[in-house]
Amino acid sequence: MGAIHLLDDALITKIAAGEVIERPAAAVKELLENSLDAGATDIRIEVWEAGRRKIKITDNGCGMSYDDAMLCCKRHATSKIKSEEDLNAILSFGFRGEALASVAEISHLKITTKTNDSIHGTHLEIEGGKQIKAAPCGCPDGTTIEIGNLFFNVPARKKFLKSDAVELNHIIAAVTKYALSNYGCAFALIHDGRVILRTAKTDKPIDAIAAVYGNDVAQSMLKVQYTSGGVVVAGFIGRPTLTRADAADQSLYVNGRAITNRFISEAISEGYGTLLFTNRHPVFVINITVPPNLVDVNVHPKKSYVRFRHDFLIKQIVRHAVRSTLQENNLVAHGSVEKETSQRPIHQYSFTPERQSTLALMESSANYGTHFELQMPAGELSDAPDALPAKKLGPFYVLGQFNKTYIVAESPHGMVIFDQHAVEERVNYEKFLEQKMHKAIKKQGLITAKVLSVNPLQYATALKFQKYLDTLGFAIEDFGENSIKISGVPQIFGRLRDEIFFDLLNSLAQLTGDVVTLEIESRIIRFSCRASVKAGQELTKPQMNTLLDNLLLTKNPYTCPHGRPTMILFSVADMEKKFKRVV
Ligand code: ADP
Ligand code: MG
């Protein structure tokens, strides 16, 4: 290690700039905020090579005078606050005055801007923090900012960037968040000349949702408007059937500013209570208006994190807002929120420490209130696939179906109850893996092709992974702006619920490269299996027999691909004990 020395100013500024602007999407976000702060009602965002080569944002906002334009790229140059008191009542997105200064430091920046009361505009060029051109020019009202060669002089940052797909995803996510909440402004996002997202100026927020996520999603949204203790929760939440495998389609705002806050997102999910399946995420666009003195937006330089002064209270209000919206729409019975939310999930299979020998099935639902404890011979019902050869399980003699969900059968070991959905999932899963291993996945054309409206990210992902999806048996075609056409699915599944395609695309969108990881692939296969199963289906005895025969052919008949048990055994000894025939 050499002697301690002070870094020169230029280097310090560059390092700091790289921290404010860590990837192209961060630059897009800052420019968007500036355009919105300038009162724009039309913003066009053009990016080339996911923003690496060029980002160009054109707005019809108030523009800058010559003098302001000369100042705007100086550190701490802001028109938005003057003194410390102003910090308490910030209504604009920006106020630190460091975004443009940072961008100017690490790119080739061009600004063209004009206010509507001046005859000509100003053109300004800055490279690596040095002004190289400043002159009056003719241009329309508003501002155009061009960021070329971002990070040209910060190689460390440049190296840190991910693939174009990932960087573009970040940009799409950023634009989406603003487009959803600033629906009074029209947005267009264009990548390498192709329109990726387009919204029109509107006074109805649901229009923006439809433009971003498609009409199907918009029609499944419920309006939220809830006030309590000075806090207003407003926006839209999806019906409980509209869910995703991850939180990508959740947009949360506090006082109009896009934020991430895991606790608030969780509170929204909790509001749904048992209506949501475990690991499913609702779709929502929610703005929480909180008196400024109750939040601290300034905690994070990127301003995307907020701190609430009364965390617990806000969470409770949000939970109630969701709950009462669902109640108003007759989706849940009226009742106490807290009680409902604490009950999820209803069914809990809990294993004692010696999980092989005892399986306790606890029914926490008040309807039953019973508590079974089933003593089982060691290994019989373990989730270890090889504990007992499947053949030894049968034969099963089907007695009947219960509640359109369970198959009741007799076997040499006792009475066995099967969860027909779990069984079907297991059977489909292994058939699919088998076909995949032999590269012999059969595709089945859909008689009526399905057209799905997807969000821009899902759209880009579908096109990117089109070939890969084809190898899995999914035939997906480009169907114009943010729509895809599904014309074939793996034959094994025959039918698939629509949500599978969203899950599939959202999972693929998470990939940081172009290669599909095993983990993502097995996830896709698992939820395909789940989506292929129809709930509450009446089965004939021959159908039940076929299903159980097929189960016996699987390598792991004891659990579904998600790990839930497929069967529960009640031995004769169990019965005798329950009926107190033996002591
Ligand atoms: P901040 O937004 O925190 O004030 P920025 O560095 O983002 O800091 O911008 C500096 C100043 O430049 C802003 O306060 C604003 O006056 C001006 N400015 C930037 N972009 C625009 C724009 N698109 N239209 C009008 N003025 C702008
Ligand atoms: Mg700003």
mmCIF file with all atom_site columns, C-alpha atoms in Angstrom, residues 74 135 157 192 243 318 334 352 435 440-441:
data_model
loop_
_atom_site.group_PDB
_atom_site.id
_atom_site.type_symbol
_atom_site.label_atom_id
_atom_site.label_alt_id
_atom_site.label_comp_id
_atom_site.label_asym_id
_atom_site.label_entity_id
_atom_site.label_seq_id
_atom_site.pdbx_PDB_ins_code
_atom_site.Cartn_x
_atom_site.Cartn_y
_atom_site.Cartn_z
_atom_site.occupancy
_atom_site.B_iso_or_equiv
_atom_site.pdbx_formal_charge
_atom_site.auth_seq_id
_atom_site.auth_comp_id
_atom_site.auth_asym_id
_atom_site.auth_atom_id
_atom_site.pdbx_PDB_model_num
ATOM 1  C CA . LYS A 1 74  ? -23.244 22.150  -12.481 1.00 0.00 ? 74  LYS A CA 1
ATOM 2  C CA . ALA A 1 135 ? -24.865 28.334  -28.816 1.00 0.00 ? 135 ALA A CA 1
ATOM 3  C CA . ARG A 1 157 ? -18.936 0.828   -14.402 1.00 0.00 ? 157 ARG A CA 1
ATOM 4  C CA . ASP A 1 192 ? -33.224 0.342   -31.653 1.00 0.00 ? 192 ASP A CA 1
ATOM 5  C CA . THR A 1 243 ? -51.415 -13.467 -9.939  1.00 0.00 ? 243 THR A CA 1
ATOM 6  C CA . VAL A 1 318 ? -52.741 -0.748  3.448   1.00 0.00 ? 318 VAL A CA 1
ATOM 7  C CA . HIS A 1 334 ? -67.012 -9.382  5.790   1.00 0.00 ? 334 HIS A CA 1
ATOM 8  C CA . THR A 1 352 ? -42.449 -34.107 13.680  1.00 0.00 ? 352 THR A CA 1
ATOM 9  C CA . GLN A 1 435 ? -40.114 -36.642 -23.297 1.00 0.00 ? 435 GLN A CA 1
ATOM 10 C CA . ALA A 1 440 ? -39.247 -35.814 -28.091 1.00 0.00 ? 440 ALA A CA 1
ATOM 11 C CA . ILE A 1 441 ? -41.631 -33.224 -26.741 1.00 0.00 ? 441 ILE A CA 1
#
